[in-house]
Coordinates of C-alpha atoms in Angstrom, one line a residue:
X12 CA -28.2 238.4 -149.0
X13 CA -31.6 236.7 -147.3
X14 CA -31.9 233.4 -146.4
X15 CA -35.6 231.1 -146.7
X16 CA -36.8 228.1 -146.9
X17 CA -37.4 227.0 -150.8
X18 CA -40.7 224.4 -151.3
X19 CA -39.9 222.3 -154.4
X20 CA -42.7 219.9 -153.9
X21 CA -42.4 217.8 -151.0
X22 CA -38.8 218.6 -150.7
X23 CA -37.5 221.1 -148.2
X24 CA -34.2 222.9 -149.3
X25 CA -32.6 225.6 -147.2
X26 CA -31.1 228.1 -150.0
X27 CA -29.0 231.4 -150.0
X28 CA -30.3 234.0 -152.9
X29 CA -28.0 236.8 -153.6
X30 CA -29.7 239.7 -155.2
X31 CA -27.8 240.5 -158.1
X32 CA -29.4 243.1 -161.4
X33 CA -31.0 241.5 -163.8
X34 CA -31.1 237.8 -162.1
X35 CA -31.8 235.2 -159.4
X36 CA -29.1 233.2 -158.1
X37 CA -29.7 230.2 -155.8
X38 CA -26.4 228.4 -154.1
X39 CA -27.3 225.3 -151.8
X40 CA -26.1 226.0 -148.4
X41 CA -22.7 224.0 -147.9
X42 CA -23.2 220.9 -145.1
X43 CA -21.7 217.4 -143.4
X44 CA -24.0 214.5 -144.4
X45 CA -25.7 213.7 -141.3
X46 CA -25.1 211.0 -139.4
X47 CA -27.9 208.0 -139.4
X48 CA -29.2 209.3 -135.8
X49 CA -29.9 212.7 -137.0
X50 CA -32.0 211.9 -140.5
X51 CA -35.5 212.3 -140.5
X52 CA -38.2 209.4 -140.1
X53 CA -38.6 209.1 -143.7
X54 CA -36.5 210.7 -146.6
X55 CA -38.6 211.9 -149.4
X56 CA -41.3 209.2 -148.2
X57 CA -38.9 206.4 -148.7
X58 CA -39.0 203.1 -147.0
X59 CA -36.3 202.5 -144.4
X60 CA -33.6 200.4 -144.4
X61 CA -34.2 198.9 -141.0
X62 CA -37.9 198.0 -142.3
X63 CA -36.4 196.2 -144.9
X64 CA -33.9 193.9 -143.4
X65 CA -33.6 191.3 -141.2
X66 CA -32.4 193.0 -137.7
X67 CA -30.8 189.5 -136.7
X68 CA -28.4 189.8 -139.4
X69 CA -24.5 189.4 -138.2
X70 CA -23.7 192.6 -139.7
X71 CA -26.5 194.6 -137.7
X72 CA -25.9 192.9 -134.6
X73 CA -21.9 194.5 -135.1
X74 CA -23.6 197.9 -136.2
X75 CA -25.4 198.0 -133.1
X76 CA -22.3 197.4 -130.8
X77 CA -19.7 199.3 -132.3
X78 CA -19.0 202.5 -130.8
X79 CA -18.8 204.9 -133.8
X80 CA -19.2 207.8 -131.5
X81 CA -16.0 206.9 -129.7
X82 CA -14.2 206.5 -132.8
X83 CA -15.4 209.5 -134.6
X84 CA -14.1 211.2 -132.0
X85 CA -10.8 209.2 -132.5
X86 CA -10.4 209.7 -136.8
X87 CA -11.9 213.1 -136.8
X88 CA -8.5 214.9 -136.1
X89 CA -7.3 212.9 -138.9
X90 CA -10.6 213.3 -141.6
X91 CA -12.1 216.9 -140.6
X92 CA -15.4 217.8 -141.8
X93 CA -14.3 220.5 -144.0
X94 CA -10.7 221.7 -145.1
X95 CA -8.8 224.4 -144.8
X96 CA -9.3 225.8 -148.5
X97 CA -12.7 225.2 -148.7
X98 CA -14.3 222.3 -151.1
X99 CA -17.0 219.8 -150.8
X100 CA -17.6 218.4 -147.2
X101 CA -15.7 215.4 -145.8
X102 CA -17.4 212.1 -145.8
X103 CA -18.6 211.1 -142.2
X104 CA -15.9 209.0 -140.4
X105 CA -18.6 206.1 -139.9
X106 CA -18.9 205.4 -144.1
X107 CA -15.1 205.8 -144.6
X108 CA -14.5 203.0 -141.2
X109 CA -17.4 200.7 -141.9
X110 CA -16.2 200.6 -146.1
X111 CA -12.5 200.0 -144.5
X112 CA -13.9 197.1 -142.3
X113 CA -15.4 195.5 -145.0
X114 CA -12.9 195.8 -147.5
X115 CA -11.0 193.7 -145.0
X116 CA -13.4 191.8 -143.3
X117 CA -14.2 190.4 -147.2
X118 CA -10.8 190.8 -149.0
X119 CA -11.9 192.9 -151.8
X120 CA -10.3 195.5 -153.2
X121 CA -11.4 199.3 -153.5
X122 CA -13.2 199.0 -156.9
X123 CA -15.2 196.0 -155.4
X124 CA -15.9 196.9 -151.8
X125 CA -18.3 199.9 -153.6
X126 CA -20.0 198.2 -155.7
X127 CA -21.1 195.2 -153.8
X128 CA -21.7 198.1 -151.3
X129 CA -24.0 199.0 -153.7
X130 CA -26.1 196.5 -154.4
X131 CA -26.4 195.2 -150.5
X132 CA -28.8 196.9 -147.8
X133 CA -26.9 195.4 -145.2
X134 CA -23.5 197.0 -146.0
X135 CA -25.3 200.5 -146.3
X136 CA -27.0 200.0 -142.8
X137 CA -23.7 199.0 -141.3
X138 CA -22.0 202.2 -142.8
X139 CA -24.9 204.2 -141.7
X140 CA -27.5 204.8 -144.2
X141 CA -30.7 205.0 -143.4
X142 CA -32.7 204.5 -146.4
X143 CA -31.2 202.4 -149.4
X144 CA -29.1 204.5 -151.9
X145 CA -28.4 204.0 -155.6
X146 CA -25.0 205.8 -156.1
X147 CA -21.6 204.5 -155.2
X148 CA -21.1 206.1 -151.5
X149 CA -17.4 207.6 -153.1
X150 CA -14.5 207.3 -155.9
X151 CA -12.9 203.8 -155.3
X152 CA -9.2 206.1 -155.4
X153 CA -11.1 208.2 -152.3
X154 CA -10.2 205.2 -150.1
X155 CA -6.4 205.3 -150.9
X156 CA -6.3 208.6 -150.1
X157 CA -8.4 207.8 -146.8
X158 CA -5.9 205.6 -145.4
X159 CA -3.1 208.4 -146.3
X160 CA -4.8 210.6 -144.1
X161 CA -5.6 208.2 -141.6
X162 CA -2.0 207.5 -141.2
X163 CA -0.9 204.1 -138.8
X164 CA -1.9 206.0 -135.5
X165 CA -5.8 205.8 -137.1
X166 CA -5.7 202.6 -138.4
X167 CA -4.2 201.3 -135.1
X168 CA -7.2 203.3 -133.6
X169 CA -9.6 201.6 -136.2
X170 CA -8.3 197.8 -135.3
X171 CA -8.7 198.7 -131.5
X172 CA -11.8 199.6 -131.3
X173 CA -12.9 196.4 -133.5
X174 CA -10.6 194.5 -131.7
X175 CA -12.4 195.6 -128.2
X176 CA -15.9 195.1 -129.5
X177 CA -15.2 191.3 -130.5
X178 CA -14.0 191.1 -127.4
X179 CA -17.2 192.7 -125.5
X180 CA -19.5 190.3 -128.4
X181 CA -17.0 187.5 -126.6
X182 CA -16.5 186.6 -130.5
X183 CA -12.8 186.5 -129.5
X184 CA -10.9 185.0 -126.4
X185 CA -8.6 187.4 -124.6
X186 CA -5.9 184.3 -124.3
X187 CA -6.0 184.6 -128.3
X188 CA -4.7 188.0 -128.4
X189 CA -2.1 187.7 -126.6
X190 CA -0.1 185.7 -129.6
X191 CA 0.4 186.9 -132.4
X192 CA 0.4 184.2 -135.7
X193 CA 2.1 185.6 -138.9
X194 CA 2.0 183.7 -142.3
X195 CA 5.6 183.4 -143.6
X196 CA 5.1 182.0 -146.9
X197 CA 7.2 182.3 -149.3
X198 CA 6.4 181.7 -153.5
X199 CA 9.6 181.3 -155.4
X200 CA 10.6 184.5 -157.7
X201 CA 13.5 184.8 -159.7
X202 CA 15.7 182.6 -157.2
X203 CA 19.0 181.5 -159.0
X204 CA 20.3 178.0 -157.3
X205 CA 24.0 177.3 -156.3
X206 CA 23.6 174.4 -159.3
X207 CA 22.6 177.0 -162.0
X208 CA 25.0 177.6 -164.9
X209 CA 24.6 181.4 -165.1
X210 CA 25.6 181.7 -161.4
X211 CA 28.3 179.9 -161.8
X212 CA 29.3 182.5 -164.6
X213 CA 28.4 185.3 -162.7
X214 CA 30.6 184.0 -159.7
X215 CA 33.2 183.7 -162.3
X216 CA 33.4 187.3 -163.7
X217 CA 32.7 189.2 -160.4
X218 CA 36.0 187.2 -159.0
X219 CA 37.8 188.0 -162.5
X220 CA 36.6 191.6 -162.2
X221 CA 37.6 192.2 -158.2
X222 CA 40.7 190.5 -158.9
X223 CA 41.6 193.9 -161.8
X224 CA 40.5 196.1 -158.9
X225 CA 42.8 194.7 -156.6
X226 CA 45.9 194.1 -159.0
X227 CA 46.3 190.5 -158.8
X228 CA 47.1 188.9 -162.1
X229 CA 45.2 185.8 -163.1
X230 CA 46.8 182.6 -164.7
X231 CA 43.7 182.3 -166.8
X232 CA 40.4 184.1 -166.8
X233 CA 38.2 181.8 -169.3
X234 CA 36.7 184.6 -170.6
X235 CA 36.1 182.8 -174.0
X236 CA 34.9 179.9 -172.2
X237 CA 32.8 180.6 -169.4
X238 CA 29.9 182.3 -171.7
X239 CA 30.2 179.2 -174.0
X240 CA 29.5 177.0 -171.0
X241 CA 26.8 178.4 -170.0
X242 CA 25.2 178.6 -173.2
X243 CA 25.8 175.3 -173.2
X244 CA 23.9 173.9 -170.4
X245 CA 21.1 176.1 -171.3
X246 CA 20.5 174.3 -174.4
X247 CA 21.5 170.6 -172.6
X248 CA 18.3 171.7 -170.4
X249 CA 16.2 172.4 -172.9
X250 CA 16.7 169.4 -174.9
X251 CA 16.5 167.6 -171.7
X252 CA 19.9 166.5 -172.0
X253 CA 20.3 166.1 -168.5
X254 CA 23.9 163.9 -168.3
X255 CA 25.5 166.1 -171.0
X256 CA 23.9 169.1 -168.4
X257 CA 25.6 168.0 -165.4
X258 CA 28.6 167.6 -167.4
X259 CA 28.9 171.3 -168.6
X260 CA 28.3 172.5 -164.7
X261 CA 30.8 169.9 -163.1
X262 CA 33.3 172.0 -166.0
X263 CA 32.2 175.2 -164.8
X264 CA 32.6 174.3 -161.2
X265 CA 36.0 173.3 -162.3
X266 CA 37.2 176.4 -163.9
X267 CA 35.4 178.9 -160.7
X268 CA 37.7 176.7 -158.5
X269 CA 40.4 177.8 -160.4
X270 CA 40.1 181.3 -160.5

């Protein structure tokens, strides 16, 4: 097995060949993506993204202050460059953070954060492309599986480090951190009131039915009349009956009391 350089026009390709009879097979030597810092000037003579961008731009100001060397060195435990078993290389940690930042920072979801990746030179630059790409950067489903393997302890590690540069960018007061606000709200779902007909009837049979498991006989049960009741008031309701409603329910509160 020899190793050379392969010229396919004005690209560069470092290349195993392995000598086998009768043919010529040529297997791209496996690497990590680089990071920005260590592409060349110009890829394939293509323009690059900082010469095409405004440099004032929120999102490159952040780029520029975030310490993604600190925090590579924080994830990469957590997303090595290449596993055990072999495969395609890992990602580099500062896509899979800055596409995790964004997903948040915007409120999109997986499938959306990629493509409007996609489509804006700023998002690539803050991720760490140099010159603007025209594929999807990874598998929407690869970002699931990225926060798996990151765990809590690396998304704790993630939001400290963003946390730290607002700070430093004084976009954040430190007397704000120090409380923490939660939103409690609460949408109704499938919440049966203490007025409702059918928990009045299922009141009625649970007492019927722990009264058998006990042994304690019942006077009366109304077991032929508690499901007609509440039947009942269901159709009252509908027809918006609301007297002849009330009615039913001060009867079933009657016979509950009862039993």
């Amino acid at each position: 097995m020899q190793g050379f350089i392969c010229v396919f026009g004005v690209l560069e390709l470092p290349v195993f060949v392995t000598l086998r009879p009768g043919f010529w097979q040529f297997s791209p030597m496996r690497t990590r993506r680089p990071a920005a810092e260590q592409l060349p000037a110009d890829e394939l003579c293509r323009s690059r993204l900082e010469n095409q961008i405004d440099v004032r731009h929120p999102l490159v100001q952040l780029s520029h202050r975030l310490p993604w060397s600190a925090l590579e060195q924080a994830l990469s435990p957590r997303l090595p460059a290449t596993t055990s078993t072999g495969g395609r290389p890992a990602l580099p940690v500062r896509l899979i953070a800055g596409l995790l930042d964004l997903k948040h920072a915007y409120d999109l979801s997986d499938e959306a954060v990629c493509e409007r990746w996609l489509e804006n030179p700023y998002w690539q630059f803050f991720t760490g492309e140099v010159v603007f790409q025209t594929c999807v950067p990874c598998d929407p489903s690869s970002l699931t599986r990225w926060r798996q393997r990151l765990g809590e302890a690396g998304m704790e590690a993630l939001l400290a480090h963003t946390i730290n540069t607002a700070h430093a960018m004084k976009a954040v007061d430190a007397r704000e951190l120090s409380r923490v606000i939660v939103d409690t709200t609460v949408q109704e779902k499938a919440i049966a009131h203490p007025t409702d007909s059918r928990l009045l009837e299922v009141a009625r049979k649970k007492l019927v039915l722990l009264a058998k498991r006990h042994g304690i006989v019942l006077r009366q049960t109304y077991v032929r009349q508690g499901p007609g009741l509440s039947r009942k008031a269901g159709r009252y309701a509908h027809a918006r009956q609301f007297k002849r409603m009330r009615k039913v329910l001060r009867r079933q509160r009657t016979i509950l009391g009862r039993v």
